[in-house]
Coordinates of C-alpha atoms in Angstrom, one line a residue:
X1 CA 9.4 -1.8 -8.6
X2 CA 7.7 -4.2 -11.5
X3 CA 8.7 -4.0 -14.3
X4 CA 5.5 -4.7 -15.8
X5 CA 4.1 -2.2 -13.6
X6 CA 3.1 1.2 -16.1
X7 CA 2.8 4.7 -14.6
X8 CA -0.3 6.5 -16.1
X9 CA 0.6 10.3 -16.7
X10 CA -1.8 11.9 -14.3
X11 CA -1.5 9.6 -11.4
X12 CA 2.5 8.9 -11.4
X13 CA 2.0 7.3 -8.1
X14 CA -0.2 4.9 -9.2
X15 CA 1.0 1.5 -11.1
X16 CA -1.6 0.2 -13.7
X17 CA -1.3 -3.4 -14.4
X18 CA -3.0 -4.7 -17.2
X19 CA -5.3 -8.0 -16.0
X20 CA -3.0 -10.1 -17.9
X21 CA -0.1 -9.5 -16.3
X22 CA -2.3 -10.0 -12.6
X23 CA -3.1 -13.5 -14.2
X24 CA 0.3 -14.1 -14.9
X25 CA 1.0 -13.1 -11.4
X26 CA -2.0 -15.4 -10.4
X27 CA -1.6 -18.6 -12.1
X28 CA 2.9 -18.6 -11.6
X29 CA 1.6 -19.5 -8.1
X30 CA 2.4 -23.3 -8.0
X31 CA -1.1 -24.4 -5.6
X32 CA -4.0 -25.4 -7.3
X33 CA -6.3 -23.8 -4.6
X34 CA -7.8 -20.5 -5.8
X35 CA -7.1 -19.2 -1.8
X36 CA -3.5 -19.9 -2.3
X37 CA -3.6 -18.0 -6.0
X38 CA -5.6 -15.2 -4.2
X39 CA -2.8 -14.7 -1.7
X40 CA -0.1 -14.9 -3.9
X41 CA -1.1 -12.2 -5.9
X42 CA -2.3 -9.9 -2.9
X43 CA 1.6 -10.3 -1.6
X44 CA 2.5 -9.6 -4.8
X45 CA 0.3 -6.3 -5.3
X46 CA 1.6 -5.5 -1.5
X47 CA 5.1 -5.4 -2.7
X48 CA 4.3 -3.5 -5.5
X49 CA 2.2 -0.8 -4.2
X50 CA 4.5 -0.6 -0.3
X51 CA 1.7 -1.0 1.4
X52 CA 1.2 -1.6 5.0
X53 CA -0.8 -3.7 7.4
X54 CA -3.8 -0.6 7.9
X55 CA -4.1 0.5 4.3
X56 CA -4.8 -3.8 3.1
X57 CA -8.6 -3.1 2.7
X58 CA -7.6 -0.8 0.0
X59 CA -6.1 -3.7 -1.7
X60 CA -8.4 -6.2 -0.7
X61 CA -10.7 -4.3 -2.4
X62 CA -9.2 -3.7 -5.6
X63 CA -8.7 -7.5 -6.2
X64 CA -11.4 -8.5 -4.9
X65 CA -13.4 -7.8 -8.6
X66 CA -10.3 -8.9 -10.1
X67 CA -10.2 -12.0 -8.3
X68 CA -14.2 -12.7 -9.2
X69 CA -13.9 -12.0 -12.5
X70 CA -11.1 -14.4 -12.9
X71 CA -12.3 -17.1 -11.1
X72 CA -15.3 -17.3 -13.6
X73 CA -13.1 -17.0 -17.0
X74 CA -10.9 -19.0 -16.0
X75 CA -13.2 -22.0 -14.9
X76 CA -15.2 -20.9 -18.5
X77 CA -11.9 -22.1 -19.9
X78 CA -11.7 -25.4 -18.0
X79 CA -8.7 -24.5 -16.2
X80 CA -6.3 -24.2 -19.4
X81 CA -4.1 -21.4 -19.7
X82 CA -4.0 -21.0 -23.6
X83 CA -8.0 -21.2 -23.6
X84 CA -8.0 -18.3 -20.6
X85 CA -5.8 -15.9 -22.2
X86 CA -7.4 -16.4 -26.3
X87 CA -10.9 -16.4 -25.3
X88 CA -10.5 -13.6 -22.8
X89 CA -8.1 -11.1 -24.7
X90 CA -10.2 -7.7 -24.3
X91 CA -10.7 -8.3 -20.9
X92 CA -6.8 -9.1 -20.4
X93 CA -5.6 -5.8 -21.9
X94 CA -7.7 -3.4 -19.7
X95 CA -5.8 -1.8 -16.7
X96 CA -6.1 -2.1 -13.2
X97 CA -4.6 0.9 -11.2
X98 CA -3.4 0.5 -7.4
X99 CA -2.5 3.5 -4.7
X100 CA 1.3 3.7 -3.6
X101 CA 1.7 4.0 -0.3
X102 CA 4.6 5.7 1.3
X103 CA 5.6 6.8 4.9
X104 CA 3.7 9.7 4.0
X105 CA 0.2 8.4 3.4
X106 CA -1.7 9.1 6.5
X107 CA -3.7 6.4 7.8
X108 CA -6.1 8.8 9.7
X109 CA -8.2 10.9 7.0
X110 CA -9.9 14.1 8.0
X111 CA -10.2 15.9 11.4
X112 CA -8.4 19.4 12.2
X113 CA -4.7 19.5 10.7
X114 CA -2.2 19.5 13.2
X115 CA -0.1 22.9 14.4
X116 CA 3.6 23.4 14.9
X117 CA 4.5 23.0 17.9
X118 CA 5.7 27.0 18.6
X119 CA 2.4 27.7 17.0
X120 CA 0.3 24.7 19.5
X121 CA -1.4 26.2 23.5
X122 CA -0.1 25.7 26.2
X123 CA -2.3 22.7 26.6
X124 CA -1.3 20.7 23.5
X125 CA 2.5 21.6 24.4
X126 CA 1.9 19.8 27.8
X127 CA 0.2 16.4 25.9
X128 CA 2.9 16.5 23.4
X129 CA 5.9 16.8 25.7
X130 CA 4.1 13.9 28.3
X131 CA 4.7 11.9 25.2
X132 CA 7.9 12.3 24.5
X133 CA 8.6 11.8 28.2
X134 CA 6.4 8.5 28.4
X135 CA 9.1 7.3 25.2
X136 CA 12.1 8.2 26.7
X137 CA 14.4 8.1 29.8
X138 CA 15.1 11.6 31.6
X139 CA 18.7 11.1 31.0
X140 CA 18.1 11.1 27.2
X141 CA 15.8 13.7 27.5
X142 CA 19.0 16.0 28.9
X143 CA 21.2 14.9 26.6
X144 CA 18.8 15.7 23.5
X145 CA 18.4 19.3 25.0
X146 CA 22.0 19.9 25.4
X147 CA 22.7 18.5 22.1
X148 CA 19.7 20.3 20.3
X149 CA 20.7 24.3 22.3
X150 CA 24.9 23.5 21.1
X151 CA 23.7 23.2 17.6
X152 CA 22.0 26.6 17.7
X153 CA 24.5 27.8 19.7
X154 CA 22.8 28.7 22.9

């Protein structure tokens, strides 16, 4: 994880990065073309945050103000560095929190939770198991019963 990346006390999931260190991020990036900066700091913020391909919009969206806000300050300054960062100082030190992402975070939000399978019909047993069979060979289907019965000693 960043270094520069602060965990707030009631969202320890969450990094805060201050805008400074997001124009730091921003302006390392060696092309001239705000596009290129734009990406580099979305990979960046990617990294951080572990996020994956159908949670971006999230992210998108966080830098997108970021990125607008920037863009004008910075041009305000004439494109110097030193002029950005000492006529823009308040701005720099406020936060900007992303969401972590983990293996966890479903990508599907609402609808019915799902059941055990011992506790699922009949019906959902069948849909379940035609999936597993549509993912796997028969053979390894035996061999993963056999295996899964020894173990509880069956």
């Amino acid at each position: 994880m960043d270094p520069m990346a602060r965990r707030s006390k009631d969202m320890e999931e969450n990094p805060m990065l201050n805008r400074k260190t997001l124009s730091e991020v921003m302006l390392e990036c060696s092309s001239t073309k705000f596009e290129d900066r734009c990406h580099h700091i979305l990979t960046h913020i990617m990294e951080l945050t572990q996020c994956h391909e159908e949670m971006l919009h999230v992210i998108k969206l966080k830098l997108s103000y970021f990125n607008s806000d920037f863009k004008v300050k910075f041009k305000s300054a004439q494109f110097k560095k030193e002029r950005f960062f000492a006529q823009n100082k308040k701005w720099l030190d406020t936060d900007v929190m992303f969401p972590v992402f983990n293996k966890l975070t479903r990508t599907v939000l609402g609808g019915r939770p799902s059941l055990y399978f011992t506790r699922s019909s009949k019906r959902s047993k069948r849909r379940k198991t035609k999936k597993v069979q549509a993912q796997l060979s028969s053979d390894e289907l035996v061999n993963v019963a056999q295996m899964n019965l020894r173990s509880k000693g069956k």
